[in-house]
PDB file of C-alpha atoms and ligand atoms in Angstrom:
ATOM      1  CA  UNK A   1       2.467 -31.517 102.653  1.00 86.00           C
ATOM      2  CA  UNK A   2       3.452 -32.614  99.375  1.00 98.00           C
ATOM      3  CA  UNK A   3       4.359 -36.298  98.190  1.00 98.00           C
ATOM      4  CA  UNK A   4       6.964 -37.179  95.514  1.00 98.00           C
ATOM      5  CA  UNK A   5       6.140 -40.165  92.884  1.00 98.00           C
ATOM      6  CA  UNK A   6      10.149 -40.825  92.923  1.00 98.00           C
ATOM      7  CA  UNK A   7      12.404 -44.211  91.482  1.00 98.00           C
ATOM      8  CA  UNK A   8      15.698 -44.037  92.796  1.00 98.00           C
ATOM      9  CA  UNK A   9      18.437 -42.047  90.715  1.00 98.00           C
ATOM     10  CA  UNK A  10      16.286 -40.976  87.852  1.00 98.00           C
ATOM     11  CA  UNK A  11      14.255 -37.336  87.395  1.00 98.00           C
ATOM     12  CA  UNK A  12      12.910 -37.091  90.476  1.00 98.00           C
ATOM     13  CA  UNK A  13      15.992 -37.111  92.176  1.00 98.00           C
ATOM     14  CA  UNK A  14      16.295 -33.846  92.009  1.00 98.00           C
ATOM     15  CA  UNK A  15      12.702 -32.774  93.477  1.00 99.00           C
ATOM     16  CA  UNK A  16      14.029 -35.420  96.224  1.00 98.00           C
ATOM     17  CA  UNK A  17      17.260 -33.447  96.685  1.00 98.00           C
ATOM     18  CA  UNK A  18      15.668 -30.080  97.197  1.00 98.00           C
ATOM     19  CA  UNK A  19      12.717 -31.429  99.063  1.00 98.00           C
ATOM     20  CA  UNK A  20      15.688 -32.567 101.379  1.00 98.00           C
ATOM     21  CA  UNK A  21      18.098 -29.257 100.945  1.00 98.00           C
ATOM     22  CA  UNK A  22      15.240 -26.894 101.872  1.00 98.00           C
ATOM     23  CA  UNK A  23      14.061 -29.114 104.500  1.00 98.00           C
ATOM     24  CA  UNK A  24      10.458 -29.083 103.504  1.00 98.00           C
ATOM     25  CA  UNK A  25       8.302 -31.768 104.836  1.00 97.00           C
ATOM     26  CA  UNK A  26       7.091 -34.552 102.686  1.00 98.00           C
ATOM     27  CA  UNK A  27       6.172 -37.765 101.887  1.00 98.00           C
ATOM     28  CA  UNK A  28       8.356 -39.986  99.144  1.00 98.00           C
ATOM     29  CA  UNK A  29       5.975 -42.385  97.451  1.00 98.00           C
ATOM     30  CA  UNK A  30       8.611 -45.032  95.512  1.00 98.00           C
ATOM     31  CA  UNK A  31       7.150 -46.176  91.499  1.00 98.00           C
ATOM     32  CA  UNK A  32       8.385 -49.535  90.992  1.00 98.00           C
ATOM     33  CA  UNK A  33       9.036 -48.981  87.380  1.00 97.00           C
ATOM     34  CA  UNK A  34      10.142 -52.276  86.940  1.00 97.00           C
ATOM     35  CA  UNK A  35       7.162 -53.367  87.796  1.00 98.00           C
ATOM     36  CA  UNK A  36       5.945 -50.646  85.116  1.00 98.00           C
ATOM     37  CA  UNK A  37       4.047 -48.985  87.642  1.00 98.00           C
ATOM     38  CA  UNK A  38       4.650 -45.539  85.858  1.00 98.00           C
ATOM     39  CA  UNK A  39       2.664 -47.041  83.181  1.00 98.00           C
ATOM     40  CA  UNK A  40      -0.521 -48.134  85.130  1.00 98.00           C
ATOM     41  CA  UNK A  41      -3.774 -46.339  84.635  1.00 98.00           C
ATOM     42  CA  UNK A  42      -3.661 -45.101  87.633  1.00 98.00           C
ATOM     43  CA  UNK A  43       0.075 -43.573  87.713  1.00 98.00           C
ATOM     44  CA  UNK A  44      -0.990 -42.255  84.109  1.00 98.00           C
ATOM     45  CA  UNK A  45      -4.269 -40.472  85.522  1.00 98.00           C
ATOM     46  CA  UNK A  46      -2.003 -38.552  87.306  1.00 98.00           C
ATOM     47  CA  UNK A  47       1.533 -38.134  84.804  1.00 98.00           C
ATOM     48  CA  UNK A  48       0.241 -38.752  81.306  1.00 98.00           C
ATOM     49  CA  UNK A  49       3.786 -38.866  80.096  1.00 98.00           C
ATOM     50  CA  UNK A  50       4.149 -42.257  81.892  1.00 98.00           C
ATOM     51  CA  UNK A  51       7.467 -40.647  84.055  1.00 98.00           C
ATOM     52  CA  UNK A  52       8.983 -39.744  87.292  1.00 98.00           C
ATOM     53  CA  UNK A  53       8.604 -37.876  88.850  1.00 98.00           C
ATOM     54  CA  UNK A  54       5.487 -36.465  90.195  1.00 98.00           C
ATOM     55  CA  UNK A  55       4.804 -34.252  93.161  1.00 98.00           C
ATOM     56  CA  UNK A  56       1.796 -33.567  94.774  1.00 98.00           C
ATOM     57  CA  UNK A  57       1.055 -30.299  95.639  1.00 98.00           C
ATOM     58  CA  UNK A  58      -2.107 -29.261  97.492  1.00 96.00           C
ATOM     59  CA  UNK A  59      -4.273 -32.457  96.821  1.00 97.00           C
ATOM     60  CA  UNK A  60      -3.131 -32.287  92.564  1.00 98.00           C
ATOM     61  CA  UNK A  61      -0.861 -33.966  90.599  1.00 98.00           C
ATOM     62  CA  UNK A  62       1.812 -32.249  88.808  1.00 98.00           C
ATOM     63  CA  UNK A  63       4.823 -33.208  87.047  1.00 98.00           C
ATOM     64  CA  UNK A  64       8.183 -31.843  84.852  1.00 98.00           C
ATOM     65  CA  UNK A  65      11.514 -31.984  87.270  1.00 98.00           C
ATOM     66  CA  UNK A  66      12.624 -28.538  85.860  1.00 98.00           C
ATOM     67  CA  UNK A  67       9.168 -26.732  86.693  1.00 98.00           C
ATOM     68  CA  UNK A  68       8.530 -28.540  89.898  1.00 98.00           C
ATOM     69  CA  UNK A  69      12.652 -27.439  91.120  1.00 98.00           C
ATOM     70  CA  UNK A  70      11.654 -23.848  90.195  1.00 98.00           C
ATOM     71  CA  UNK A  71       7.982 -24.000  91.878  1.00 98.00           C
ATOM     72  CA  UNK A  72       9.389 -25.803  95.116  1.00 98.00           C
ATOM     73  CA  UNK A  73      12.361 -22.925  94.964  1.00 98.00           C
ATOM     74  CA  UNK A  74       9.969 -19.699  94.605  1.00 98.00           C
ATOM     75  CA  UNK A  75       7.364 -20.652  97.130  1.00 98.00           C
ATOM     76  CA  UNK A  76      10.256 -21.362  99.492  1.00 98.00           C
ATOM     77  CA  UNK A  77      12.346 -18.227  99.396  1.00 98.00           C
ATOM     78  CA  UNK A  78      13.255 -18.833 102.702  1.00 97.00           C
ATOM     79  CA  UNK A  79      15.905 -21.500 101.341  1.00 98.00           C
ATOM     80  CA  UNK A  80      17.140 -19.010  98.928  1.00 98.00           C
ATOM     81  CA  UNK A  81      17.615 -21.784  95.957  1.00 98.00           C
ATOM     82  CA  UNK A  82      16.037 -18.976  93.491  1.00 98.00           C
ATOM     83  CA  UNK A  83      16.018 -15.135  92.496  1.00 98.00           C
ATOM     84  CA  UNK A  84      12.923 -13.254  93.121  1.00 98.00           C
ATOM     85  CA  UNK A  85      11.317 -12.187  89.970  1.00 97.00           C
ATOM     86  CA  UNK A  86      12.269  -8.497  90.815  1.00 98.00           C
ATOM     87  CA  UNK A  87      16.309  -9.818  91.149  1.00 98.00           C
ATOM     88  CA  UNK A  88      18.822  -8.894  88.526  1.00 98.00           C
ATOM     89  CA  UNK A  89      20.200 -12.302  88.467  1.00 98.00           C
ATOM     90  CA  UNK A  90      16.630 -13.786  87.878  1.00 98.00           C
ATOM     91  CA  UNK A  91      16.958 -13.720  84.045  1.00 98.00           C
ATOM     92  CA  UNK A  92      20.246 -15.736  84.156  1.00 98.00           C
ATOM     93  CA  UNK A  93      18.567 -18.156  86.800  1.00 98.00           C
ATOM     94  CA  UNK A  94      15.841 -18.919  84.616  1.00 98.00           C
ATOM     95  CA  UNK A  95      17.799 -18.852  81.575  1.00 98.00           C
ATOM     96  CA  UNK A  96      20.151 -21.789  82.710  1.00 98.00           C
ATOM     97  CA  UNK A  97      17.151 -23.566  83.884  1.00 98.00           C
ATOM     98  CA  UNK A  98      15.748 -24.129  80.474  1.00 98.00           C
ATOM     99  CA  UNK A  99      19.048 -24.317  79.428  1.00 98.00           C
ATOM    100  CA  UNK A 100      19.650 -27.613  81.149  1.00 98.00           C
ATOM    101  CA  UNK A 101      16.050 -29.439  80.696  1.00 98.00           C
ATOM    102  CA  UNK A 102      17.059 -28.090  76.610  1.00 97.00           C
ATOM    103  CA  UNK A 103      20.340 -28.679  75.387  1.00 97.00           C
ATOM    104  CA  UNK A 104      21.217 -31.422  78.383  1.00 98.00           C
ATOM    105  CA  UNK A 105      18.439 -33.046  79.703  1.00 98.00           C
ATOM    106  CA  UNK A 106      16.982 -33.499  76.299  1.00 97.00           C
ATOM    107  CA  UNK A 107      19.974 -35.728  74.765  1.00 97.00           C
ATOM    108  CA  UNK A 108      20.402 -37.408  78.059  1.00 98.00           C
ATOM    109  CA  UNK A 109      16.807 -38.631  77.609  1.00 97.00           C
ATOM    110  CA  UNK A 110      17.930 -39.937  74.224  1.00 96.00           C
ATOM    111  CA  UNK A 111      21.167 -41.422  75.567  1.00 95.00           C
ATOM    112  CA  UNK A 112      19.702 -43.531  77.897  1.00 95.00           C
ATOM    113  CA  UNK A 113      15.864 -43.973  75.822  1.00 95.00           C
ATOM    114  CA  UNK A 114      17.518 -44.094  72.117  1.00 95.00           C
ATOM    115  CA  UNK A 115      14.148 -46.090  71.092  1.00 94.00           C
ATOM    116  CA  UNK A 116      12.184 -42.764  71.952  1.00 92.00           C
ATOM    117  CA  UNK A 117      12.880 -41.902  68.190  1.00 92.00           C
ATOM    118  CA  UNK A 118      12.073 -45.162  66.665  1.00 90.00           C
ATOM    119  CA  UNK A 119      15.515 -44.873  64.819  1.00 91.00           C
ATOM    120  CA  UNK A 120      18.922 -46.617  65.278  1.00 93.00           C
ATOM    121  CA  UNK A 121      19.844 -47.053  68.756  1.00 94.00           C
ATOM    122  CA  UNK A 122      23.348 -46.361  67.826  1.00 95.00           C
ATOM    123  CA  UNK A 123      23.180 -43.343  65.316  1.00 96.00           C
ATOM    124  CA  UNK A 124      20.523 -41.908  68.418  1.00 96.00           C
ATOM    125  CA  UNK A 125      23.009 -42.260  71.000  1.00 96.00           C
ATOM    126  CA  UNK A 126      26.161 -41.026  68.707  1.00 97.00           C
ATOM    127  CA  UNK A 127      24.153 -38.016  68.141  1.00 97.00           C
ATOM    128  CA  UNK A 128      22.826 -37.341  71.710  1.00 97.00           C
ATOM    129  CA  UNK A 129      26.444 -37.914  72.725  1.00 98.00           C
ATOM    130  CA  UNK A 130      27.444 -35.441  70.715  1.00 98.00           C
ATOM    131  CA  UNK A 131      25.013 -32.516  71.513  1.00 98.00           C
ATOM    132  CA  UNK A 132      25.479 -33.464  75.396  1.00 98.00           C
ATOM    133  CA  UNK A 133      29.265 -33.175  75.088  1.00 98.00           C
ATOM    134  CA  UNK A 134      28.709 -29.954  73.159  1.00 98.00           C
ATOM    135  CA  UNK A 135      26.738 -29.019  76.066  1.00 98.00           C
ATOM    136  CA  UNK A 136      29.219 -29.883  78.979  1.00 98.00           C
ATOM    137  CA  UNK A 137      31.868 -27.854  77.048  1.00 98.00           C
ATOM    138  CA  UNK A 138      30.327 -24.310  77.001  1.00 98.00           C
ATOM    139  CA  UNK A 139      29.155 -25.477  80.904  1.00 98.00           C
ATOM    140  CA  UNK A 140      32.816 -26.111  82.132  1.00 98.00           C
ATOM    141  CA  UNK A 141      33.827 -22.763  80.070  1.00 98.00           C
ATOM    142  CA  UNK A 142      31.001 -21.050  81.783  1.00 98.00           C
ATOM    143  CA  UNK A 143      32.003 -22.224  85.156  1.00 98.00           C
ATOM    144  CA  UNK A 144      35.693 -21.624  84.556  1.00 98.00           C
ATOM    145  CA  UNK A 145      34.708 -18.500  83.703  1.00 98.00           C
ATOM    146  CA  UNK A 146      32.192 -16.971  86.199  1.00 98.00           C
ATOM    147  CA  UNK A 147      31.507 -20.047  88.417  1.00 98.00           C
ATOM    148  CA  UNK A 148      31.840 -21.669  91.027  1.00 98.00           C
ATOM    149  CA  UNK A 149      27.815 -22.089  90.274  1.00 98.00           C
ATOM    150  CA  UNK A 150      25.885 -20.987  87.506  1.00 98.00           C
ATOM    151  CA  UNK A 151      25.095 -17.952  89.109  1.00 98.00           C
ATOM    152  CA  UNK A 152      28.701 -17.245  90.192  1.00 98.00           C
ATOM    153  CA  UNK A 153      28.851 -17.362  93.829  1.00 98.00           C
ATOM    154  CA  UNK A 154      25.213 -17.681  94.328  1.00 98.00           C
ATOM    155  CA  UNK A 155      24.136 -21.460  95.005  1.00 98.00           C
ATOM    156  CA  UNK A 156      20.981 -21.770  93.166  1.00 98.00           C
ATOM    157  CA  UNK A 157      18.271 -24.989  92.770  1.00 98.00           C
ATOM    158  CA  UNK A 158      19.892 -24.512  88.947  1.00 98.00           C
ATOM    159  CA  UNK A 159      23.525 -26.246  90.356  1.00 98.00           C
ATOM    160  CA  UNK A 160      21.300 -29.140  91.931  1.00 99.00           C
ATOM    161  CA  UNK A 161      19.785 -29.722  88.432  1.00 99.00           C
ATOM    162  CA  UNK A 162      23.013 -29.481  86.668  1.00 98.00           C
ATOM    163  CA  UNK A 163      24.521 -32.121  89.610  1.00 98.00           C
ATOM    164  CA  UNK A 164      21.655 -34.561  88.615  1.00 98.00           C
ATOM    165  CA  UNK A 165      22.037 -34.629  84.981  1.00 98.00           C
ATOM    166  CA  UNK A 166      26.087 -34.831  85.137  1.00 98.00           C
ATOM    167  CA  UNK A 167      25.219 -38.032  87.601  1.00 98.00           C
ATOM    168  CA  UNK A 168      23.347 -39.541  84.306  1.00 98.00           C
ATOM    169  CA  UNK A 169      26.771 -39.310  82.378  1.00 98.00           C
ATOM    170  CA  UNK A 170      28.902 -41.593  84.627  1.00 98.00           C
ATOM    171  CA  UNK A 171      28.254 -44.168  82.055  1.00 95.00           C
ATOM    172  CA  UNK A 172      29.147 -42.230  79.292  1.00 96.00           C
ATOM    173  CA  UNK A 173      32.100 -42.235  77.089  1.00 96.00           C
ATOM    174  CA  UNK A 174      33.210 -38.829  78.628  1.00 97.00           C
ATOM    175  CA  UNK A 175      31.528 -38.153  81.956  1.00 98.00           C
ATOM    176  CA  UNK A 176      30.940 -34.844  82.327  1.00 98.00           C
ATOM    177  CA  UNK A 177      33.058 -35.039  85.649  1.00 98.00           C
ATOM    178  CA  UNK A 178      35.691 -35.384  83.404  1.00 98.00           C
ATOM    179  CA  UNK A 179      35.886 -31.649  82.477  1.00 98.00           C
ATOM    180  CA  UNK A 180      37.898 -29.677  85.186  1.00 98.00           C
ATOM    181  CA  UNK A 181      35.651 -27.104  86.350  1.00 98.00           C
ATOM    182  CA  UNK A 182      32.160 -29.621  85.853  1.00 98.00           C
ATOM    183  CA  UNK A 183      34.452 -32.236  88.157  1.00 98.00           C
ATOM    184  CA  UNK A 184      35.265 -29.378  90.694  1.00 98.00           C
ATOM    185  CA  UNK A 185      31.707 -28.367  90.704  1.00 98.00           C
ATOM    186  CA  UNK A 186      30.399 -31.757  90.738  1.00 98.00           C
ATOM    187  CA  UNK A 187      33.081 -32.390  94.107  1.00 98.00           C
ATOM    188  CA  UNK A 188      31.529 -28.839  95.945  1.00 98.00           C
ATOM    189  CA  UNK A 189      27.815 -30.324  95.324  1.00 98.00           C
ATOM    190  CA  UNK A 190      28.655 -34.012  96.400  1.00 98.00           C
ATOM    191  CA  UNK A 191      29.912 -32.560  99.187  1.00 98.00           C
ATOM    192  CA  UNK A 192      26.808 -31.303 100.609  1.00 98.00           C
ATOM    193  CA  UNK A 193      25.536 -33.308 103.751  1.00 98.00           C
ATOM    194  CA  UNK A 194      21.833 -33.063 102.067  1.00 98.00           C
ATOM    195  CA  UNK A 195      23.382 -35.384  98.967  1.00 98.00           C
ATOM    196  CA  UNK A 196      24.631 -38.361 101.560  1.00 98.00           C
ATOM    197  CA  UNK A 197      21.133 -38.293 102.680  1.00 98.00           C
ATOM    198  CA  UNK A 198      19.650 -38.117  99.857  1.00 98.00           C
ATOM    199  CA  UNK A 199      21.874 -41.010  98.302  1.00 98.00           C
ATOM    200  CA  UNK A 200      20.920 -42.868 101.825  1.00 98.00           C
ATOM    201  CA  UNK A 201      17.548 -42.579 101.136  1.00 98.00           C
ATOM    202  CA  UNK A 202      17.211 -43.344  97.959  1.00 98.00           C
ATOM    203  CA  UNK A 203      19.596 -46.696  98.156  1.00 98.00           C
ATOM    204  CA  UNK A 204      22.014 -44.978  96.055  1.00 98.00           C
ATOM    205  CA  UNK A 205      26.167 -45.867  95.665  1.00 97.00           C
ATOM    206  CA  UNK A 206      27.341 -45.263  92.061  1.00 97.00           C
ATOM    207  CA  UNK A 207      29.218 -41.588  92.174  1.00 97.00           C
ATOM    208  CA  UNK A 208      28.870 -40.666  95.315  1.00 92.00           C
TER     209      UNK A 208
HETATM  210  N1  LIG B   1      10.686 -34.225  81.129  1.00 55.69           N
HETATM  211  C1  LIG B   1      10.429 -35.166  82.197  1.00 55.69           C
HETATM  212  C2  LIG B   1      11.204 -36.432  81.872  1.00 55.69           C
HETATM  213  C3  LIG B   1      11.177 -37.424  82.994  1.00 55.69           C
HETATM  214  C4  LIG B   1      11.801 -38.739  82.568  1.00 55.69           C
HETATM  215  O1  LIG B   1      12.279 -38.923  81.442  1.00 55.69           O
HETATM  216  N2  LIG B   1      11.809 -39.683  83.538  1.00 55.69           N
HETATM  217  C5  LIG B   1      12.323 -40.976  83.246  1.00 55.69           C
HETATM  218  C6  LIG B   1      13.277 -41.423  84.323  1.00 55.69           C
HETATM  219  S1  LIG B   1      14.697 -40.361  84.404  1.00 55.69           S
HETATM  220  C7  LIG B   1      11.188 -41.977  83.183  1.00 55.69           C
HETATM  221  O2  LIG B   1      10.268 -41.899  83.958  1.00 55.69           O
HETATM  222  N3  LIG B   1      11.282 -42.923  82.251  1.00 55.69           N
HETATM  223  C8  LIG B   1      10.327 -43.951  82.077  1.00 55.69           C
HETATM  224  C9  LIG B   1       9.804 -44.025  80.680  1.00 55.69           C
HETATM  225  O3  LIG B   1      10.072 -43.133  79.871  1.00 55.69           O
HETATM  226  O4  LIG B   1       9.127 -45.015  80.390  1.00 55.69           O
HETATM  227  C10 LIG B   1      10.868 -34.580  83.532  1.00 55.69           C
HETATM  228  O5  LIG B   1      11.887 -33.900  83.562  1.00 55.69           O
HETATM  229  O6  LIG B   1      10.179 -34.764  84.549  1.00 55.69           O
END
């Protein structure tokens, strides 16, 4: 049984989503982080990073949304979110996994966290904007090009990453929605009955 450390809409949302999408029993344990309750000493015994999420997984703590998507996909093959080591699409799986938590997740953190750097808040967030739109480019060309996932026609717990961190640039200048193959893709995963209940369950209304 595992149990997710989870605040609505943020990283963990996509451990929630696949927790959901493979239909794997668990138990959602909500961080009031306005309450700062990701900062406590006891949240912080278990994620020293001071984040969500966190997953529990036999009895320990452990934490990173990317890793925990691609441990919750391999020990579930059944759901078939991931290409066995011995598959020839593995490479490009993984590759696009650390391609997201790199050259999007990264900025995004910046976008919305500017005073991570201890810099301007504006030059920070003109910069991240910059790198993430750089990013969503070669995505949408990548998409328009051998989509409709990132694995062509194989779904893969890569598009439910990609899903989350387009949701965290609604706000943005240019949403990544905006480009025409990242909006189509965006519609196909929205579409899925496990995001209405995951958006149900986690109180959620903005982009549905
Ligand atoms: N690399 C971490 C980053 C997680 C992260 O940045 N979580 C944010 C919410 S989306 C958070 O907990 N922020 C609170 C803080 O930084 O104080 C992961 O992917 O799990």
């Amino acid at each position: 049984m595992y149990a997710l450390y989870y605040s609505p809409g943020t990283a963990s949302l996509l451990v929630h989503w696949l927790l959901i999408e493979m239909d794997i029993e668990h138990e959602l344990r909500l961080v009031d982080m306005d309450a700062r309750a990701h900062k406590s000493a006891e949240y912080l015994a278990m994620n020293p990073n001071g984040v969500v999420p966190t997953l529990i997984v036999d009895g320990q703590p452990r934490y990173e949304a990317a890793a925990l998507a691609m441990y919750l996909a391999d020990r579930h093959p059944d759901a078939g979110l991931a290409p066995a080591l011995d598959d020839p699409q593995r490479a490009l799986y993984d590759q696009w996994m650390f391609n997201l938590a790199s050259t999007l997740q990264s900025p995004l953190r910046l976008w919305w966290y500017p005073w991570d750097l201890q810099a301007d808040d504006d030059a920070v967030r003109a910069g991240a904007q910059a790198r993430i739109e750089d990013a969503c480019a070669r995505l949408d060309a990548q998409l328009g090009a051998h989509g409709p996932y990132l694995l062509g026609e194989r779904l893969s717990a890569a598009d439910f990453y990609l899903t989350m961190l387009m949701r965290w640039t609604r706000k943005m200048p240019k949403p990544a929605h905006e480009w025409p193959h990242l909006g189509e893709f965006a519609r196909r995963m929205k579409a899925r009955p496990g995001f209405a209940t995951l958006y149900q369950r986690e109180g959620l209304s903005e982009w549905a």
